[in-house]
Amino acid sequence: MQDATPKRMIIGISGASGVTYGVRLLQLLRNAGVETHLVMSKTAEVTFAYETDLKIAEVRALANVCHAIDDMASAISSGSFRTAGMIVAPCSMRSMSEIASGVTTTLLTRAADVVLKERRRLVLMVRETPLHTGHLRTMTALSEMGAIIAPPVPAFYAKPENLEDMVEHTVGRVLDLYDIDIGVVRRWGEDEALKRRSPSLRKIAP
């Protein structure tokens, strides 16, 4: 019997706000012993400079293998290269639209297209608000094609104490979609502390 735990995952980081989600995924997957293949858009590198103090070399060092965004001959551009799927974290509207159309211009969107055609799991952490009708229609099309649209929405029931807690819970829930549990998610029904209402909420309750 084969080990049910995925051993190889593609992580895409696009230029949308929220590149820290991709970084935390790389860290957690490395700790879980999952081989990661990273591909970043050029605008993602710009976003890192705005949102973090990380150097691009430090981000690349978190992955087992890094692929250049314009290397269309890379292993992850082929369906014969087996993976458990791909997470794009965050996923910009441009990347999402390319994936939906099938007209891909970078390795990031090509790899996502391959995951879809091979019927592997593709999770897009789309990062935009508000959404216009075109965005929503594109998301519907992708869902019909088999992708999972997973916006990074914070779970306040987990009682996060800081931004890092919010990020960790969110990416932990995304990894749940691949049956990877690395112990970072506070689960409703399993953590009794989550059911206790805070004093501030009790004061305003009817």
GROMACS .gro file of C-alpha atoms in nm:
model
  206
    1MET     CA    1   0.000   0.000   0.000
    2GLN     CA    2   0.132   0.342  -0.093
    3ASP     CA    3   0.178   0.619   0.163
    4ALA     CA    4  -0.130   0.843   0.140
    5THR     CA    5   0.066   1.156   0.234
    6PRO     CA    6   0.155   1.369  -0.071
    7LYS     CA    7   0.530   1.396  -0.112
    8ARG     CA    8   0.563   1.662  -0.384
    9MET     CA    9   0.378   1.992  -0.414
   10ILE     CA   10   0.399   2.295  -0.643
   11ILE     CA   11   0.375   2.635  -0.477
   12GLY     CA   12   0.307   2.938  -0.695
   13ILE     CA   13   0.344   3.292  -0.563
   14SER     CA   14   0.195   3.565  -0.780
   15GLY     CA   15   0.219   3.942  -0.738
   16ALA     CA   16  -0.101   3.990  -0.540
   17SER     CA   17  -0.086   4.119  -0.184
   18GLY     CA   18  -0.031   3.845   0.072
   19VAL     CA   19   0.297   3.681  -0.031
   20THR     CA   20   0.341   3.577   0.332
   21TYR     CA   21   0.086   3.299   0.268
   22GLY     CA   22   0.320   3.140   0.016
   23VAL     CA   23   0.616   3.172   0.250
   24ARG     CA   24   0.435   3.005   0.538
   25LEU     CA   25   0.318   2.722   0.314
   26LEU     CA   26   0.678   2.655   0.211
   27GLN     CA   27   0.789   2.651   0.574
   28LEU     CA   28   0.512   2.419   0.690
   29LEU     CA   29   0.549   2.178   0.399
   30ARG     CA   30   0.922   2.156   0.456
   31ASN     CA   31   0.858   2.068   0.821
   32ALA     CA   32   0.610   1.804   0.704
   33GLY     CA   33   0.865   1.643   0.476
   34VAL     CA   34   0.686   1.739   0.154
   35GLU     CA   35   0.906   1.820  -0.146
   36THR     CA   36   0.818   2.169  -0.271
   37HIS     CA   37   0.862   2.317  -0.616
   38LEU     CA   38   0.842   2.697  -0.615
   39VAL     CA   39   0.763   2.930  -0.903
   40MET     CA   40   0.724   3.305  -0.848
   41SER     CA   41   0.607   3.575  -1.085
   42LYS     CA   42   0.824   3.881  -1.142
   43THR     CA   43   0.566   4.101  -0.973
   44ALA     CA   44   0.574   3.872  -0.670
   45GLU     CA   45   0.935   3.972  -0.620
   46VAL     CA   46   0.826   4.337  -0.616
   47THR     CA   47   0.550   4.260  -0.367
   48PHE     CA   48   0.799   4.095  -0.133
   49ALA     CA   49   0.994   4.420  -0.120
   50TYR     CA   50   0.679   4.613  -0.022
   51GLU     CA   51   0.532   4.366   0.227
   52THR     CA   52   0.824   4.187   0.395
   53ASP     CA   53   1.187   4.220   0.493
   54LEU     CA   54   1.271   3.892   0.321
   55LYS     CA   55   1.523   3.870   0.041
   56ILE     CA   56   1.418   3.671  -0.265
   57ALA     CA   57   1.711   3.435  -0.207
   58GLU     CA   58   1.573   3.359   0.139
   59VAL     CA   59   1.233   3.275  -0.006
   60ARG     CA   60   1.383   3.048  -0.270
   61ALA     CA   61   1.587   2.871  -0.003
   62LEU     CA   62   1.264   2.756   0.162
   63ALA     CA   63   1.177   2.537  -0.139
   64ASN     CA   64   1.343   2.214  -0.242
   65VAL     CA   65   1.343   2.322  -0.606
   66CYS     CA   66   1.297   2.668  -0.759
   67HIS     CA   67   1.185   2.718  -1.118
   68ALA     CA   68   1.233   3.034  -1.323
   69ILE     CA   69   0.907   3.198  -1.422
   70ASP     CA   70   0.997   3.186  -1.793
   71ASP     CA   71   1.138   2.830  -1.799
   72MET     CA   72   0.864   2.662  -1.999
   73ALA     CA   73   1.078   2.348  -2.031
   74SER     CA   74   1.077   2.301  -1.655
   75ALA     CA   75   0.966   1.970  -1.503
   76ILE     CA   76   0.646   2.122  -1.360
   77SER     CA   77   0.533   2.222  -1.709
   78SER     CA   78   0.474   1.855  -1.793
   79GLY     CA   79   0.194   1.628  -1.677
   80SER     CA   80   0.436   1.336  -1.667
   81PHE     CA   81   0.602   1.500  -1.366
   82ARG     CA   82   0.379   1.370  -1.089
   83THR     CA   83   0.277   1.594  -0.801
   84ALA     CA   84  -0.001   1.607  -0.543
   85GLY     CA   85  -0.113   1.933  -0.702
   86MET     CA   86  -0.048   2.304  -0.675
   87ILE     CA   87  -0.133   2.594  -0.448
   88VAL     CA   88  -0.113   2.950  -0.578
   89ALA     CA   89  -0.072   3.168  -0.270
   90PRO     CA   90  -0.162   3.441  -0.325
   91CYS     CA   91  -0.330   3.426  -0.664
   92SER     CA   92  -0.371   3.752  -0.854
   93MET     CA   93  -0.667   3.820  -1.081
   94ARG     CA   94  -0.434   3.815  -1.381
   95SER     CA   95  -0.296   3.472  -1.295
   96MET     CA   96  -0.645   3.344  -1.222
   97SER     CA   97  -0.771   3.468  -1.559
   98GLU     CA   98  -0.482   3.309  -1.749
   99ILE     CA   99  -0.541   2.975  -1.579
  100ALA     CA  100  -0.912   2.990  -1.659
  101SER     CA  101  -0.851   3.070  -2.025
  102GLY     CA  102  -0.584   2.806  -2.080
  103VAL     CA  103  -0.375   3.068  -2.262
  104THR     CA  104  -0.077   3.066  -2.030
  105THR     CA  105   0.223   3.297  -2.068
  106THR     CA  106   0.436   3.202  -1.766
  107LEU     CA  107   0.549   2.884  -1.594
  108LEU     CA  108   0.323   2.964  -1.299
  109THR     CA  109   0.004   2.959  -1.504
  110ARG     CA  110   0.130   2.674  -1.725
  111ALA     CA  111   0.196   2.458  -1.418
  112ALA     CA  112  -0.154   2.532  -1.290
  113ASP     CA  113  -0.299   2.442  -1.630
  114VAL     CA  114  -0.111   2.110  -1.618
  115VAL     CA  115  -0.249   2.034  -1.273
  116LEU     CA  116  -0.600   2.091  -1.403
  117LYS     CA  117  -0.561   1.879  -1.715
  118GLU     CA  118  -0.411   1.594  -1.512
  119ARG     CA  119  -0.709   1.614  -1.272
  120ARG     CA  120  -0.486   1.694  -0.978
  121ARG     CA  121  -0.583   1.935  -0.702
  122LEU     CA  122  -0.538   2.305  -0.776
  123VAL     CA  123  -0.608   2.556  -0.498
  124LEU     CA  124  -0.613   2.926  -0.578
  125MET     CA  125  -0.589   3.164  -0.285
  126VAL     CA  126  -0.737   3.454  -0.479
  127ARG     CA  127  -0.660   3.788  -0.322
  128GLU     CA  128  -0.886   4.073  -0.431
  129THR     CA  129  -1.183   4.269  -0.299
  130PRO     CA  130  -1.438   4.379  -0.394
  131LEU     CA  131  -1.502   4.143  -0.685
  132HIS     CA  132  -1.675   4.245  -1.005
  133THR     CA  133  -1.891   4.014  -1.214
  134GLY     CA  134  -1.602   3.921  -1.443
  135HIS     CA  135  -1.397   3.798  -1.146
  136LEU     CA  136  -1.691   3.594  -1.017
  137ARG     CA  137  -1.760   3.438  -1.358
  138THR     CA  138  -1.396   3.343  -1.393
  139MET     CA  139  -1.401   3.180  -1.050
  140THR     CA  140  -1.714   2.987  -1.144
  141ALA     CA  141  -1.546   2.865  -1.464
  142LEU     CA  142  -1.241   2.750  -1.269
  143SER     CA  143  -1.457   2.572  -1.011
  144GLU     CA  144  -1.637   2.391  -1.293
  145MET     CA  145  -1.296   2.289  -1.430
  146GLY     CA  146  -1.202   2.134  -1.096
  147ALA     CA  147  -1.005   2.409  -0.922
  148ILE     CA  148  -1.077   2.508  -0.564
  149ILE     CA  149  -1.116   2.880  -0.498
  150ALA     CA  150  -0.992   2.948  -0.145
  151PRO     CA  151  -0.969   3.318  -0.058
  152PRO     CA  152  -0.752   3.380   0.251
  153VAL     CA  153  -1.037   3.465   0.488
  154PRO     CA  154  -0.942   3.485   0.859
  155ALA     CA  155  -1.124   3.257   1.102
  156PHE     CA  156  -1.199   3.465   1.408
  157TYR     CA  157  -1.348   3.168   1.596
  158ALA     CA  158  -0.990   3.043   1.630
  159LYS     CA  159  -0.922   3.352   1.846
  160PRO     CA  160  -0.601   3.460   1.674
  161GLU     CA  161  -0.372   3.676   1.886
  162ASN     CA  162  -0.178   3.826   1.597
  163LEU     CA  163  -0.139   3.832   1.220
  164GLU     CA  164   0.086   3.528   1.225
  165ASP     CA  165  -0.188   3.323   1.391
  166MET     CA  166  -0.433   3.426   1.118
  167VAL     CA  167  -0.191   3.333   0.841
  168GLU     CA  168  -0.104   2.998   0.997
  169HIS     CA  169  -0.466   2.896   1.047
  170THR     CA  170  -0.553   2.995   0.690
  171VAL     CA  171  -0.271   2.800   0.526
  172GLY     CA  172  -0.337   2.509   0.760
  173ARG     CA  173  -0.695   2.494   0.632
  174VAL     CA  174  -0.564   2.500   0.274
  175LEU     CA  175  -0.336   2.207   0.350
  176ASP     CA  176  -0.641   2.024   0.486
  177LEU     CA  177  -0.758   2.011   0.124
  178TYR     CA  178  -0.461   1.782   0.055
  179ASP     CA  179  -0.514   1.578   0.374
  180ILE     CA  180  -0.199   1.727   0.525
  181ASP     CA  181  -0.246   1.799   0.895
  182ILE     CA  182   0.056   1.954   1.059
  183GLY     CA  183  -0.111   2.057   1.380
  184VAL     CA  184  -0.150   2.432   1.324
  185VAL     CA  185  -0.530   2.446   1.290
  186ARG     CA  186  -0.752   2.505   1.591
  187ARG     CA  187  -1.049   2.287   1.504
  188TRP     CA  188  -1.408   2.357   1.599
  189GLY     CA  189  -1.549   2.063   1.793
  190GLU     CA  190  -1.202   1.940   1.886
  191ASP     CA  191  -1.070   2.240   2.081
  192GLU     CA  192  -1.304   2.305   2.372
  193ALA     CA  193  -1.153   2.650   2.437
  194LEU     CA  194  -1.298   2.772   2.107
  195LYS     CA  195  -1.654   2.728   2.233
  196ARG     CA  196  -1.609   2.961   2.530
  197ARG     CA  197  -1.742   3.304   2.449
  198SER     CA  198  -1.520   3.597   2.533
  199PRO     CA  199  -1.632   3.836   2.810
  200SER     CA  200  -1.673   4.120   2.561
  201LEU     CA  201  -1.919   3.916   2.355
  202ARG     CA  202  -2.115   3.803   2.659
  203LYS     CA  203  -2.177   4.167   2.753
  204ILE     CA  204  -2.354   4.245   2.427
  205ALA     CA  205  -2.536   3.913   2.388
  206PRO     CA  206  -2.917   3.935   2.420
   0.00000   0.00000   0.00000
